[in-house]
Amino acid sequence: MAKKIPQINASSMADISFLLLIFFLVTTSMDVNQGLARRLPAPVPPDQKIEDTDINKRNLMVVKINSANQLMVQGQEISVKQLRTKAKEFILNEEDNAYLPKLVEEDFGAPFGTIKYTKDHVISVQNDVDTRYQAYLDVQNELVAAYNEVRDECARKYFHMAYTELDEDNQKRIQKIYPQKISEAEPKNYGGN
Amino acid sequence: MAKIRRNEKREMPALNTSSLPDIIFMLLFFFMSVTSMKEANMKVQFTNPSATELTKIENKSLVRYIYVGTPTSEFRKQYGAETRVQLDDAFAEVSEIGAFIVNERSAMKEQDQGLMTVSIKADKETRMGVIADIKQELRRVSALKISYAATQRTSF
């Protein structure tokens, strides 16, 4: 007669797996690694003379943030919410304004053809030593958002697709037309101590 | 006629718990897959700033973190409440960041060295002076790919 195997008591299995679960809950963190990706300018070799690069005044948009986290763009005080439209206006210069960056015509090949774009525009962000990090990041965020919107509009116009849905090659081509040109100066003291 | 038998002892049947471990294991695997191990023991506390245009850092092995914030309560006495920088598991000066990055970079595979990203995890109330110093230090050692850690928000 075959011996009947006694059933193994598995009631403690739940306790063991609970223990494991709690261990993992404690040692891990939920946070996802998200961030605003930026690229710093390359270091200047110490023997190189600092030259004043000749940027035409109309090609430069200066965004200043003071120690009280207030914004000044082109000599005008504005709020962060207005910055995106301001930046887009500056990057595109659709109406060929004399005080906005100079438009240059260039052939980018199919499907773009010849496009007028502001080739030499630069957005310069200057902040105070006492500026809050959140205020600084808000400005960076709005500028990146402006570029993303410009790129997205371009993608929709020529590919009838959202920029994020394009493949990498086409994204790179649009990036070539609208590269992010955000320059960061060293922090200075702008008023308000 | 039906008789209601009240006093008869009726035993409650044992609840079958054999599937309980399976359920717990399922939970366990869920948490294991969605979470990540802590990178370091936090000695500074910080609340990330928020932003909308975020990109996810893809390859975690290529990321090094710089934490900026005020010391946690247990280190308050020793280090004060001023903003401090933490590298790996220890407090550090801003001037030590360069050596740290060079060290970490040389430990990477050669083809990965150019892809190293430095994630700056700083408190949203930090003064930009500290951040600017860190940025200058990173520029000095040519660690140019950086990411300002932030949490997602939908709008203002």
Short mmCIF file of C-alpha atoms in Angstrom, two decimals:
data_model
loop_
_atom_site.label_atom_id
_atom_site.label_comp_id
_atom_site.label_asym_id
_atom_site.label_seq_id
_atom_site.Cartn_x
_atom_site.Cartn_y
_atom_site.Cartn_z
CA MET A 1 0.00 0.00 0.00
CA ALA A 2 1.36 3.38 -0.99
CA LYS A 3 2.10 5.54 1.97
CA LYS A 4 0.08 8.71 2.05
CA ILE A 5 2.35 11.74 2.15
CA PRO A 6 1.23 14.10 4.87
CA GLN A 7 0.37 17.52 3.60
CA ILE A 8 2.99 20.16 4.29
CA ASN A 9 1.73 22.98 6.40
CA ALA A 10 2.09 26.04 4.19
CA SER A 11 0.42 28.54 6.46
CA SER A 12 3.74 30.20 7.32
CA MET A 13 4.49 30.76 3.65
CA ALA A 14 2.33 33.86 3.74
CA ASP A 15 4.31 35.21 6.68
CA ILE A 16 7.59 34.64 4.90
CA SER A 17 6.45 36.41 1.76
CA PHE A 18 5.03 39.24 3.85
CA LEU A 19 8.43 39.61 5.44
CA LEU A 20 10.06 39.82 2.00
CA LEU A 21 7.47 42.30 0.83
CA ILE A 22 8.06 44.58 3.80
CA PHE A 23 11.80 44.33 3.36
CA PHE A 24 11.52 45.51 -0.24
CA LEU A 25 9.09 48.27 0.67
CA VAL A 26 11.58 49.62 3.18
CA THR A 27 14.76 49.41 1.14
CA THR A 28 13.47 50.72 -2.16
CA SER A 29 12.27 54.10 -3.21
CA MET A 30 9.50 54.85 -5.61
CA ASP A 31 11.08 57.88 -7.20
CA VAL A 32 11.65 57.81 -10.91
CA ASN A 33 14.70 59.44 -12.31
CA GLN A 34 13.23 62.39 -14.06
CA GLY A 35 14.86 65.67 -14.69
CA LEU A 36 15.39 68.62 -16.93
CA ALA A 37 18.27 67.57 -19.14
CA ARG A 38 20.70 70.35 -19.98
CA ARG A 39 24.14 70.55 -21.46
CA LEU A 40 26.76 72.79 -19.92
CA PRO A 41 29.05 74.83 -22.13
CA ALA A 42 32.54 73.39 -22.59
CA PRO A 43 35.17 74.80 -20.24
CA VAL A 44 37.28 77.66 -21.50
CA PRO A 45 40.97 76.80 -21.62
CA PRO A 46 42.82 79.09 -19.18
CA ASP A 47 45.22 80.44 -21.80
CA GLN A 48 42.44 81.49 -24.16
CA LYS A 49 41.62 85.15 -24.14
CA ILE A 50 38.03 85.91 -23.43
CA GLU A 51 36.72 87.58 -26.52
CA ASP A 52 33.53 89.46 -26.67
CA THR A 53 31.67 87.39 -29.17
CA ASP A 54 29.92 89.74 -31.45
CA ILE A 55 26.25 88.97 -31.14
CA ASN A 56 24.00 91.39 -32.82
CA LYS A 57 21.73 92.94 -30.26
CA ARG A 58 18.57 91.86 -32.02
CA ASN A 59 19.72 88.24 -31.93
CA LEU A 60 20.04 88.19 -28.17
CA MET A 61 17.28 87.67 -25.66
CA VAL A 62 18.37 88.34 -22.11
CA VAL A 63 16.37 86.79 -19.30
CA LYS A 64 17.40 88.11 -15.93
CA ILE A 65 16.22 86.71 -12.62
CA ASN A 66 16.91 88.82 -9.56
CA SER A 67 17.26 87.84 -5.93
CA ALA A 68 13.52 88.29 -5.39
CA ASN A 69 12.86 85.81 -8.22
CA GLN A 70 11.45 88.47 -10.53
CA LEU A 71 11.99 88.22 -14.25
CA MET A 72 13.17 90.78 -16.69
CA VAL A 73 13.18 90.09 -20.40
CA GLN A 74 14.56 92.65 -22.84
CA GLY A 75 14.23 95.35 -20.21
CA GLN A 76 10.62 94.49 -19.43
CA GLU A 77 9.40 92.96 -16.22
CA ILE A 78 7.21 89.95 -16.96
CA SER A 79 5.89 86.89 -15.15
CA VAL A 80 7.07 83.33 -15.76
CA LYS A 81 3.77 82.49 -17.44
CA GLN A 82 4.40 85.01 -20.19
CA LEU A 83 7.91 83.77 -20.83
CA ARG A 84 6.95 80.88 -23.07
CA THR A 85 5.06 82.99 -25.59
CA LYS A 86 7.79 85.61 -25.44
CA ALA A 87 10.45 83.01 -26.14
CA LYS A 88 8.48 81.44 -28.98
CA GLU A 89 7.96 84.82 -30.56
CA PHE A 90 11.69 85.39 -30.29
CA ILE A 91 12.73 82.00 -31.70
CA LEU A 92 10.35 82.11 -34.65
CA ASN A 93 10.11 85.79 -35.55
CA GLU A 94 7.28 84.97 -37.94
CA GLU A 95 6.54 88.53 -38.90
CA ASP A 96 10.14 89.46 -39.57
CA ASN A 97 10.26 92.20 -36.98
CA ALA A 98 13.28 94.45 -37.01
CA TYR A 99 13.86 94.03 -33.29
CA LEU A 100 13.56 90.24 -33.31
CA PRO A 101 16.36 87.93 -34.57
CA LYS A 102 17.42 88.10 -38.17
CA LEU A 103 15.82 85.54 -40.47
CA VAL A 104 18.11 83.47 -42.67
CA GLU A 105 16.98 81.34 -45.57
CA GLU A 106 18.44 77.88 -45.85
CA ASP A 107 17.63 74.70 -47.74
CA PHE A 108 17.09 71.74 -45.41
CA GLY A 109 16.07 69.24 -48.11
CA ALA A 110 12.75 67.41 -48.41
CA PRO A 111 10.24 67.74 -46.91
CA PHE A 112 11.33 71.06 -45.45
CA GLY A 113 12.55 72.84 -48.54
CA THR A 114 13.83 76.33 -48.01
CA ILE A 115 12.98 77.62 -44.57
CA LYS A 116 13.42 81.02 -43.09
CA TYR A 117 14.71 80.66 -39.58
CA THR A 118 16.51 82.68 -36.96
CA LYS A 119 19.93 81.17 -37.30
CA ASP A 120 21.97 83.13 -34.81
CA HIS A 121 19.54 83.73 -31.99
CA VAL A 122 20.74 83.19 -28.44
CA ILE A 123 18.74 83.19 -25.24
CA SER A 124 20.86 84.19 -22.30
CA VAL A 125 19.78 83.36 -18.77
CA GLN A 126 21.36 85.41 -16.04
CA ASN A 127 20.61 84.80 -12.43
CA ASP A 128 21.53 86.27 -9.10
CA VAL A 129 23.43 84.41 -6.38
CA ASP A 130 20.33 84.59 -4.21
CA THR A 131 17.84 83.42 -6.81
CA ARG A 132 15.84 80.43 -5.66
CA TYR A 133 16.51 77.17 -7.46
CA GLN A 134 12.81 76.67 -8.20
CA ALA A 135 12.58 80.08 -9.90
CA TYR A 136 15.64 79.31 -11.99
CA LEU A 137 14.27 75.92 -12.98
CA ASP A 138 10.92 77.48 -13.87
CA VAL A 139 12.67 79.76 -16.34
CA GLN A 140 14.72 76.91 -17.80
CA ASN A 141 11.57 74.83 -18.02
CA GLU A 142 9.63 77.51 -19.87
CA LEU A 143 12.45 78.04 -22.34
CA VAL A 144 12.74 74.31 -23.02
CA ALA A 145 8.95 74.20 -23.36
CA ALA A 146 9.09 77.01 -25.92
CA TYR A 147 11.62 75.06 -27.98
CA ASN A 148 9.57 71.89 -27.66
CA GLU A 149 6.47 73.69 -28.89
CA VAL A 150 8.32 75.21 -31.83
CA ARG A 151 9.70 71.80 -32.77
CA ASP A 152 6.31 70.20 -32.38
CA GLU A 153 4.68 72.77 -34.65
CA CYS A 154 7.40 72.15 -37.24
CA ALA A 155 6.85 68.38 -37.01
CA ARG A 156 3.11 68.77 -37.45
CA LYS A 157 3.56 71.07 -40.40
CA TYR A 158 5.95 68.88 -42.37
CA PHE A 159 5.30 65.35 -41.10
CA HIS A 160 1.71 65.68 -39.82
CA MET A 161 2.82 64.02 -36.63
CA ALA A 162 3.75 65.06 -33.13
CA TYR A 163 7.44 65.66 -32.58
CA THR A 164 7.64 62.91 -29.99
CA GLU A 165 6.21 60.38 -32.43
CA LEU A 166 8.84 61.03 -35.08
CA ASP A 167 11.76 58.68 -35.48
CA GLU A 168 15.15 59.74 -34.25
CA ASP A 169 16.51 60.83 -37.64
CA ASN A 170 13.68 63.25 -38.29
CA GLN A 171 13.84 64.55 -34.75
CA LYS A 172 17.51 65.28 -35.28
CA ARG A 173 16.71 67.14 -38.50
CA ILE A 174 14.20 69.34 -36.73
CA GLN A 175 16.67 69.89 -33.92
CA LYS A 176 19.08 71.13 -36.55
CA ILE A 177 16.63 73.81 -37.61
CA TYR A 178 15.71 74.75 -34.05
CA PRO A 179 18.65 73.93 -31.81
CA GLN A 180 18.36 74.89 -28.16
CA LYS A 181 20.50 77.93 -27.73
CA ILE A 182 20.27 78.76 -24.07
CA SER A 183 23.42 80.29 -22.76
CA GLU A 184 24.11 80.55 -19.08
CA ALA A 185 26.27 83.29 -17.74
CA GLU A 186 28.05 83.21 -14.43
CA PRO A 187 25.85 84.48 -11.63
CA LYS A 188 26.10 88.14 -10.76
CA ASN A 189 24.49 90.36 -8.24
CA TYR A 190 21.56 92.14 -9.83
CA GLY A 191 20.11 94.60 -7.42
CA GLY A 192 18.34 93.85 -4.17
CA ASN A 193 21.70 92.81 -2.72
CA MET B 1 -42.93 21.38 10.78
CA ALA B 2 -39.43 22.74 10.39
CA LYS B 3 -37.58 23.16 13.58
CA ILE B 4 -34.98 25.84 14.09
CA ARG B 5 -32.13 24.24 15.83
CA ARG B 6 -30.31 26.91 17.66
CA ASN B 7 -28.24 25.16 20.17
CA GLU B 8 -26.60 22.72 17.91
CA LYS B 9 -22.85 23.36 17.73
CA ARG B 10 -21.88 24.29 14.24
CA GLU B 11 -18.17 24.69 13.52
CA MET B 12 -16.94 27.36 11.19
CA PRO B 13 -15.16 25.76 8.27
CA ALA B 14 -11.47 26.52 8.05
CA LEU B 15 -10.72 29.25 5.60
CA ASN B 16 -8.53 28.05 2.79
CA THR B 17 -5.47 30.29 2.88
CA SER B 18 -3.31 28.35 0.50
CA SER B 19 -3.56 31.09 -2.16
CA LEU B 20 -2.53 33.83 0.25
CA PRO B 21 1.20 33.38 -0.37
CA ASP B 22 0.57 33.66 -4.10
CA ILE B 23 -1.22 36.94 -3.66
CA ILE B 24 1.52 38.30 -1.42
CA PHE B 25 4.18 37.14 -3.86
CA MET B 26 2.36 38.95 -6.60
CA LEU B 27 2.44 42.13 -4.54
CA LEU B 28 6.10 41.54 -3.79
CA PHE B 29 7.01 41.18 -7.46
CA PHE B 30 5.00 44.26 -8.31
CA PHE B 31 6.92 46.35 -5.80
CA MET B 32 10.23 44.82 -6.81
CA SER B 33 9.70 45.78 -10.42
CA VAL B 34 8.39 49.32 -9.95
CA THR B 35 10.81 50.50 -7.33
CA SER B 36 14.53 50.95 -7.33
CA MET B 37 17.10 50.51 -4.60
CA LYS B 38 18.07 53.63 -2.72
CA GLU B 39 21.24 55.09 -4.17
CA ALA B 40 22.60 56.41 -0.92
CA ASN B 41 21.79 57.04 2.68
CA MET B 42 20.36 60.50 2.80
CA LYS B 43 22.19 62.89 5.05
CA VAL B 44 20.62 65.96 3.54
CA GLN B 45 16.93 66.52 3.06
CA PHE B 46 15.48 68.14 0.00
CA THR B 47 12.25 68.59 -1.87
CA ASN B 48 12.69 68.44 -5.59
CA PRO B 49 11.49 71.42 -7.59
CA SER B 50 8.71 70.82 -10.10
CA ALA B 51 8.75 71.25 -13.86
CA THR B 52 6.83 70.12 -16.92
CA GLU B 53 9.38 69.40 -19.63
CA LEU B 54 11.01 66.40 -18.03
CA THR B 55 12.96 63.63 -19.64
CA LYS B 56 13.57 60.29 -18.05
CA ILE B 57 17.14 59.25 -17.42
CA GLU B 58 17.44 55.99 -19.25
CA ASN B 59 20.57 54.19 -18.17
CA LYS B 60 20.94 54.27 -14.44
CA SER B 61 24.45 52.89 -14.38
CA LEU B 62 25.67 56.01 -16.18
CA VAL B 63 24.19 58.44 -13.69
CA ARG B 64 25.98 59.95 -10.72
CA TYR B 65 24.10 62.01 -8.18
CA ILE B 66 24.89 65.20 -6.35
CA TYR B 67 22.56 65.94 -3.46
CA VAL B 68 22.13 69.48 -2.24
CA GLY B 69 20.05 70.39 0.79
CA THR B 70 20.03 71.08 4.48
CA PRO B 71 21.38 68.40 6.85
CA THR B 72 18.76 66.09 8.34
CA SER B 73 17.87 66.62 12.00
CA GLU B 74 20.40 64.12 13.32
CA PHE B 75 23.24 66.00 11.62
CA ARG B 76 21.95 69.47 12.43
CA LYS B 77 24.01 69.76 15.58
CA GLN B 78 27.20 68.87 13.86
CA TYR B 79 26.81 70.64 10.55
CA GLY B 80 24.32 73.41 11.16
CA ALA B 81 21.32 74.27 9.01
CA GLU B 82 23.24 75.70 6.07
CA THR B 83 22.91 74.13 2.63
CA ARG B 84 25.34 71.25 2.24
CA VAL B 85 26.40 68.95 -0.57
CA GLN B 86 26.32 65.19 -0.30
CA LEU B 87 28.26 62.84 -2.56
CA ASP B 88 27.50 59.13 -2.22
CA ASP B 89 27.17 58.57 1.51
CA ALA B 90 29.07 61.51 2.92
CA PHE B 91 28.99 65.27 3.18
CA ALA B 92 31.38 67.00 0.83
CA GLU B 93 32.59 70.42 -0.14
CA VAL B 94 31.78 71.83 -3.57
CA SER B 95 35.50 71.71 -4.39
CA GLU B 96 35.51 67.92 -3.92
CA ILE B 97 32.95 67.36 -6.67
CA GLY B 98 35.56 67.54 -9.42
CA ALA B 99 37.70 64.78 -7.92
CA PHE B 100 34.60 62.68 -7.25
CA ILE B 101 33.39 62.93 -10.83
CA VAL B 102 36.82 62.21 -12.31
CA ASN B 103 37.13 59.22 -10.00
CA GLU B 104 33.71 57.84 -10.90
CA ARG B 105 34.27 58.43 -14.57
CA SER B 106 37.58 56.59 -14.64
CA ALA B 107 35.87 53.59 -13.05
CA MET B 108 33.46 53.38 -15.98
CA LYS B 109 34.01 51.54 -19.21
CA GLU B 110 35.80 53.64 -21.72
CA GLN B 111 32.98 53.78 -24.24
CA ASP B 112 30.58 54.85 -21.50
CA GLN B 113 32.66 57.70 -20.13
CA GLY B 114 31.32 60.26 -22.57
CA LEU B 115 27.76 59.30 -21.75
CA MET B 116 27.96 59.94 -18.05
CA THR B 117 25.14 62.09 -16.74
CA VAL B 118 25.31 64.01 -13.50
CA SER B 119 21.96 64.39 -11.83
CA ILE B 120 21.71 67.36 -9.50
CA LYS B 121 19.14 66.67 -6.82
CA ALA B 122 18.74 69.93 -5.02
CA ASP B 123 16.17 71.44 -2.72
CA LYS B 124 13.87 73.92 -4.40
CA GLU B 125 14.78 76.61 -1.88
CA THR B 126 18.49 76.35 -2.57
CA ARG B 127 20.19 79.58 -3.49
CA MET B 128 21.53 79.61 -7.04
CA GLY B 129 25.02 80.55 -5.81
CA VAL B 130 25.60 76.97 -4.66
CA ILE B 131 24.19 75.49 -7.86
CA ALA B 132 26.31 77.82 -9.98
CA ASP B 133 29.43 76.74 -8.08
CA ILE B 134 28.57 73.11 -8.70
CA LYS B 135 28.00 73.83 -12.38
CA GLN B 136 31.36 75.56 -12.66
CA GLU B 137 33.02 72.62 -10.94
CA LEU B 138 31.35 70.20 -13.36
CA ARG B 139 32.42 72.30 -16.31
CA ARG B 140 35.99 72.26 -15.04
CA VAL B 141 36.13 68.46 -15.24
CA SER B 142 34.09 68.40 -18.50
CA ALA B 143 31.10 66.59 -17.06
CA LEU B 144 28.77 68.51 -19.34
CA LYS B 145 25.71 66.28 -19.44
CA ILE B 146 23.62 67.23 -16.47
CA SER B 147 20.05 66.79 -15.38
CA TYR B 148 18.21 68.88 -12.85
CA ALA B 149 16.10 66.36 -10.96
CA ALA B 150 12.50 67.51 -10.70
CA THR B 151 9.03 66.19 -10.18
CA GLN B 152 6.35 66.32 -12.83
CA ARG B 153 3.64 68.93 -12.59
CA THR B 154 0.91 69.56 -15.07
CA SER B 155 0.83 73.33 -15.10
CA PHE B 156 1.33 76.32 -12.88
#
